CSV table of C-alpha atoms in Angstrom, one decimal:
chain,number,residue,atom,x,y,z
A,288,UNK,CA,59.3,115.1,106.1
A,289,UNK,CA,57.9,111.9,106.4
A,290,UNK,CA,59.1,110.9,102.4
A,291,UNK,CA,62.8,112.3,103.4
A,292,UNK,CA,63.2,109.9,106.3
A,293,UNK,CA,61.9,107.0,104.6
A,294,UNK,CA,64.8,107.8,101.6
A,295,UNK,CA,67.1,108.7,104.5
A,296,UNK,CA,66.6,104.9,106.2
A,297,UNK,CA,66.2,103.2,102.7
A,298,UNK,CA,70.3,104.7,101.8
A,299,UNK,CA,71.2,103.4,105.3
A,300,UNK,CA,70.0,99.9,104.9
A,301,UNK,CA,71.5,100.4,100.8
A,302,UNK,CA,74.5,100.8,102.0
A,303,UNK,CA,74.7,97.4,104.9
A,304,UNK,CA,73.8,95.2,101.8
A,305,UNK,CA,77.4,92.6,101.7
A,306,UNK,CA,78.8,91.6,98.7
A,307,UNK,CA,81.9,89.2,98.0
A,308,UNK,CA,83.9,89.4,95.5
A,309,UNK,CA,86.9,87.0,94.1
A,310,UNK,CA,89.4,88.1,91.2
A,311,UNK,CA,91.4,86.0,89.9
A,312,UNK,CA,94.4,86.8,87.7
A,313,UNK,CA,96.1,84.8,85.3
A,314,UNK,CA,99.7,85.6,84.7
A,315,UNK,CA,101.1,86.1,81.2
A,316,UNK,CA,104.9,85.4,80.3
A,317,UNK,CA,106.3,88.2,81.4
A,318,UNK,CA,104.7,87.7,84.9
A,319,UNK,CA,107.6,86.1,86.0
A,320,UNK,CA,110.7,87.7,83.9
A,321,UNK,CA,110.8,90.2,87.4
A,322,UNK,CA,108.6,90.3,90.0
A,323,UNK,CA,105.6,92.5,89.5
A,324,UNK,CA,103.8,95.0,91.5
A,325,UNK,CA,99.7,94.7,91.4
A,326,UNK,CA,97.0,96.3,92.9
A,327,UNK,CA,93.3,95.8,92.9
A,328,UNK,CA,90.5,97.8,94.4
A,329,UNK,CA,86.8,99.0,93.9
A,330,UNK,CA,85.7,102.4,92.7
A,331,UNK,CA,82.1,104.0,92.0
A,332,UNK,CA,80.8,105.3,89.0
A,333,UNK,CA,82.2,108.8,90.0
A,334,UNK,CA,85.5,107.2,90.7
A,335,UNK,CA,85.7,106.8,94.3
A,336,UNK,CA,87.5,104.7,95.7
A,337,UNK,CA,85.8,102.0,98.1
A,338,UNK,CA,88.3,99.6,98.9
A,339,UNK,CA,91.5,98.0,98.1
A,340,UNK,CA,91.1,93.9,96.9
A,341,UNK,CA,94.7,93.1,96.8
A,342,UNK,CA,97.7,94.7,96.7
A,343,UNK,CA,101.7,93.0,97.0
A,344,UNK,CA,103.3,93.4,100.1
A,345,UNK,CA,106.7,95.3,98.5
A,346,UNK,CA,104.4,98.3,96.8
A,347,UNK,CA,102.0,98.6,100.6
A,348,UNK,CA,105.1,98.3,102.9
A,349,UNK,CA,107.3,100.2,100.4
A,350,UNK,CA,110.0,98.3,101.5
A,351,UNK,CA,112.3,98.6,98.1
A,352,UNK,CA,115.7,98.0,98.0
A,353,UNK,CA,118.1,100.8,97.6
A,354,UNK,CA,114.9,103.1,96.9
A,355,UNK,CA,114.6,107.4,97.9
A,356,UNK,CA,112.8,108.1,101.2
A,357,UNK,CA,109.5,108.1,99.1
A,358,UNK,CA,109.5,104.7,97.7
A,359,UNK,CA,108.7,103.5,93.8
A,360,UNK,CA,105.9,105.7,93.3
A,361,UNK,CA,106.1,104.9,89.7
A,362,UNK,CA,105.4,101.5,90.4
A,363,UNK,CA,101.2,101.5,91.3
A,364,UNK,CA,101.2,105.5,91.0
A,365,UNK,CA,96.7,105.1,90.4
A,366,UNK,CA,96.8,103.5,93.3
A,367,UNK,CA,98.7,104.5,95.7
A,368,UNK,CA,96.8,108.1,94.9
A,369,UNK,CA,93.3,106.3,95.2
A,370,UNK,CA,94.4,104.4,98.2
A,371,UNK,CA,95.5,107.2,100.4
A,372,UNK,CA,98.7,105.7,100.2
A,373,UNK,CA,99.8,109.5,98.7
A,374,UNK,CA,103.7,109.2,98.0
A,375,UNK,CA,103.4,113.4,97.7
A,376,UNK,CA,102.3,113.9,101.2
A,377,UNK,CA,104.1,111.1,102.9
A,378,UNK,CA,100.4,109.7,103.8
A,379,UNK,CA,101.2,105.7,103.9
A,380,UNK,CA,99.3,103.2,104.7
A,381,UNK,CA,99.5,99.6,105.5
A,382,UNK,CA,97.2,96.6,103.8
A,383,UNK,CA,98.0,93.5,106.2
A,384,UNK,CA,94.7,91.9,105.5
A,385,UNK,CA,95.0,92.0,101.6
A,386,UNK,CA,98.4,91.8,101.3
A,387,UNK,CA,101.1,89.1,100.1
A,388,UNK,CA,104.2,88.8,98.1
A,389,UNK,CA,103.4,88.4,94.2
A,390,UNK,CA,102.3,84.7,93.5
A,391,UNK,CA,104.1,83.0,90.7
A,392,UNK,CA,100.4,81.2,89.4
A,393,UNK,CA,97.1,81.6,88.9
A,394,UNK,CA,95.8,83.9,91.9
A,395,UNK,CA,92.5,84.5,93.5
A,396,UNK,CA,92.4,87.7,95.8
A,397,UNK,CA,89.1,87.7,97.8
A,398,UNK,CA,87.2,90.7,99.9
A,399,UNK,CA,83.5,91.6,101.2
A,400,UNK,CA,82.6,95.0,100.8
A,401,UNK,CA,79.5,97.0,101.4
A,402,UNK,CA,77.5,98.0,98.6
A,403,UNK,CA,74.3,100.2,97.4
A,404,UNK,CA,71.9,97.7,95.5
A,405,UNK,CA,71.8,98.8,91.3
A,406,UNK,CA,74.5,100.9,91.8
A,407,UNK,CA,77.4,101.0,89.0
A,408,UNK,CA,80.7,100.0,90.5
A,409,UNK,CA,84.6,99.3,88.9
A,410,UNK,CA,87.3,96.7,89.6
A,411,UNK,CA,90.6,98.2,89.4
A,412,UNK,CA,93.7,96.4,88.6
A,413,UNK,CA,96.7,98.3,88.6
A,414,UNK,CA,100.3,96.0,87.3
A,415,UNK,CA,103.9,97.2,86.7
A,416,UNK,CA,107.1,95.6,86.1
A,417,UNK,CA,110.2,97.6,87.0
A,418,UNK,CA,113.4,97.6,84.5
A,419,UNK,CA,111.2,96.7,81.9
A,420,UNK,CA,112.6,98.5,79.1
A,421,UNK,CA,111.3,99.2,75.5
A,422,UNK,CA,112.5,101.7,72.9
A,423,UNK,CA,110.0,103.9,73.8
A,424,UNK,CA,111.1,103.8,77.8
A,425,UNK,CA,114.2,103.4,78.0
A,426,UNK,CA,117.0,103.7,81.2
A,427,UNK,CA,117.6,107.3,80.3
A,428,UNK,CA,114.0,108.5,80.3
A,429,UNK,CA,112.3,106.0,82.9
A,430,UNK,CA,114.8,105.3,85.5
A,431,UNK,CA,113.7,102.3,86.9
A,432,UNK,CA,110.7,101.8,86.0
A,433,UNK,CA,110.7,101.0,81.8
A,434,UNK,CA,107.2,101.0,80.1
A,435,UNK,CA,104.7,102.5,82.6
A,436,UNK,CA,101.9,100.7,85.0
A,437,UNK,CA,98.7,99.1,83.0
A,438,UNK,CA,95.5,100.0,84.5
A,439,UNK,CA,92.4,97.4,83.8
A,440,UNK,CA,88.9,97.2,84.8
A,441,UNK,CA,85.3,96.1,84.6
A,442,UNK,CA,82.4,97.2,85.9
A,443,UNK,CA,79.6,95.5,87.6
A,444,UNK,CA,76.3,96.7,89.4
A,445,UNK,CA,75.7,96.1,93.4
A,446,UNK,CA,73.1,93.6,94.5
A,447,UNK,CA,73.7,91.4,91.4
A,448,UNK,CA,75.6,87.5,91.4
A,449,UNK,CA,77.2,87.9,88.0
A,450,UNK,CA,80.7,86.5,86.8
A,451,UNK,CA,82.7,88.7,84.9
A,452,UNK,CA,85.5,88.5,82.3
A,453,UNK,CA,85.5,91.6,79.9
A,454,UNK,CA,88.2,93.4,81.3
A,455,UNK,CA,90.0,95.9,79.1
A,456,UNK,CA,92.9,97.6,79.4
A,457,UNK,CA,92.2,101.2,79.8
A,458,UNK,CA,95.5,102.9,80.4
A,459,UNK,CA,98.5,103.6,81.3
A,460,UNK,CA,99.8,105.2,84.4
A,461,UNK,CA,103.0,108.1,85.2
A,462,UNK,CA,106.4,106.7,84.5
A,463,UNK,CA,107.9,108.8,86.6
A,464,UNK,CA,105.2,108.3,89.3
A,465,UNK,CA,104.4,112.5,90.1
A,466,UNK,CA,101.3,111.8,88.6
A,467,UNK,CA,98.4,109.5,89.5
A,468,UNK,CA,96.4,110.5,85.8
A,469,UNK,CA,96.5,107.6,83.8
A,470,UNK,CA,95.0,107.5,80.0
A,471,UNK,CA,95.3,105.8,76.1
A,472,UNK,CA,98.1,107.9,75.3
A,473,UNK,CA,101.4,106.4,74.2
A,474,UNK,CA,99.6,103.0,74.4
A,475,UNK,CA,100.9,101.7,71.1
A,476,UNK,CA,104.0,102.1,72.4
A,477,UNK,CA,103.5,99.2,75.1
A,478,UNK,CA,105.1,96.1,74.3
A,479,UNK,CA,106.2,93.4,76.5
A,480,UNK,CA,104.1,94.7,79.4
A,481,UNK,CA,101.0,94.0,78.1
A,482,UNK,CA,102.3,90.1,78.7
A,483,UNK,CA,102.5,90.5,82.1
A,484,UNK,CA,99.1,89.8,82.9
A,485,UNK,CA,97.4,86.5,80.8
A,486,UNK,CA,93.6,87.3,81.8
A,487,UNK,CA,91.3,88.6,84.4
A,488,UNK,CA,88.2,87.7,85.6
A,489,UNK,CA,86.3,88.3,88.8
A,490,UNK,CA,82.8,86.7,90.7
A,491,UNK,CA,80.6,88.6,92.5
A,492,UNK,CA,78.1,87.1,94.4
């Protein structure tokens, strides 16, 4: 009994321990062609979601012009799934704290979250372009959207200062947005999108 309180007070304390974290993101070429959508957040190892980083204002408010009652889902569908912002069920929530309209430069999109020491976690960045057309996704099979949402990420471990640049891109999401799956498949097929974002990196400390 005595052992299972001790664990029981040791997870307590784990999970008080304050960490900040800064991402910056360097736009690529295409950043600026049409306004992007981008999302960032924090997942576990078993791909919870902890928290959302950053997220532009359009894709949180789902203000869109001329768009159905359910917004661009195909816009950030991984997030807006990991969020709880669920376009199925009409969930939405609102981000004031994190959000902003998509800067033009260099960005840095800040947060303190809680986090168990040694534990393995992910930074999520989720980007889409709308109309961004290909011959893969055209306007006859992707309706507004064009080539699909990129999903990056890196992973780090809690307690740790460490500065972090190896993220890879490792997929892509729903084009038509009914899906919040994302994986490797038709990735050859991406072209100018994967010019929307220059580079990632993020500090932990």
């Amino acid at each position: 009994m005595k052992k299972i309180l001790i664990t029981m007070l040791f997870l307590a304390s784990a999970k008080l321990f304050s960490q900040n974290i800064t991402v910056q993101i360097n736009p690529g070429e295409q950043w600026n062609k049409r306004v992007p959508q981008c999302a960032i957040w924090l997942e576990d190892e078993n791909n919870n979601y902890i928290d959302t980083i950053f997220v532009t204002n359009r894709a949180s408010k789902k203000n869109w012009l001329f768009a159905p009652k359910n917004g661009r889902p195909e816009s950030l569908p991984v997030w807006y799934d990991k969020s709880n912002g669920n376009h199925n069920t009409g969930v939405s929530k609102t981000y004031d704290a994190v959000t902003c309209a998509t800067p033009k430069k260099t960005f840095f999109a800040e947060s303190k979250v809680s986090l168990i020491p040694e534990k393995k976690y992910f930074i999520k960045i989720e980007v889409n372009q709308s109309f961004d057309y290909n011959e893969k996704w055209t306007k006859n099979n992707s309706a507004p959207n064009g080539q699909p949402s990129l999903i990056y990420q890196s992973s780090f471990f809690g307690n740790e200062k460490q500065f972090v640049n190896d993220f890879i891109l490792s997929g892509i999401g729903s084009v038509d947005g009914k899906s919040s799956d994302y994986s490797l498949n038709d990735i050859d097929y991406i072209t100018s999108a994967k010019f929307i974002i220059k580079s990632i990196s993020a500090e932990i400390f």
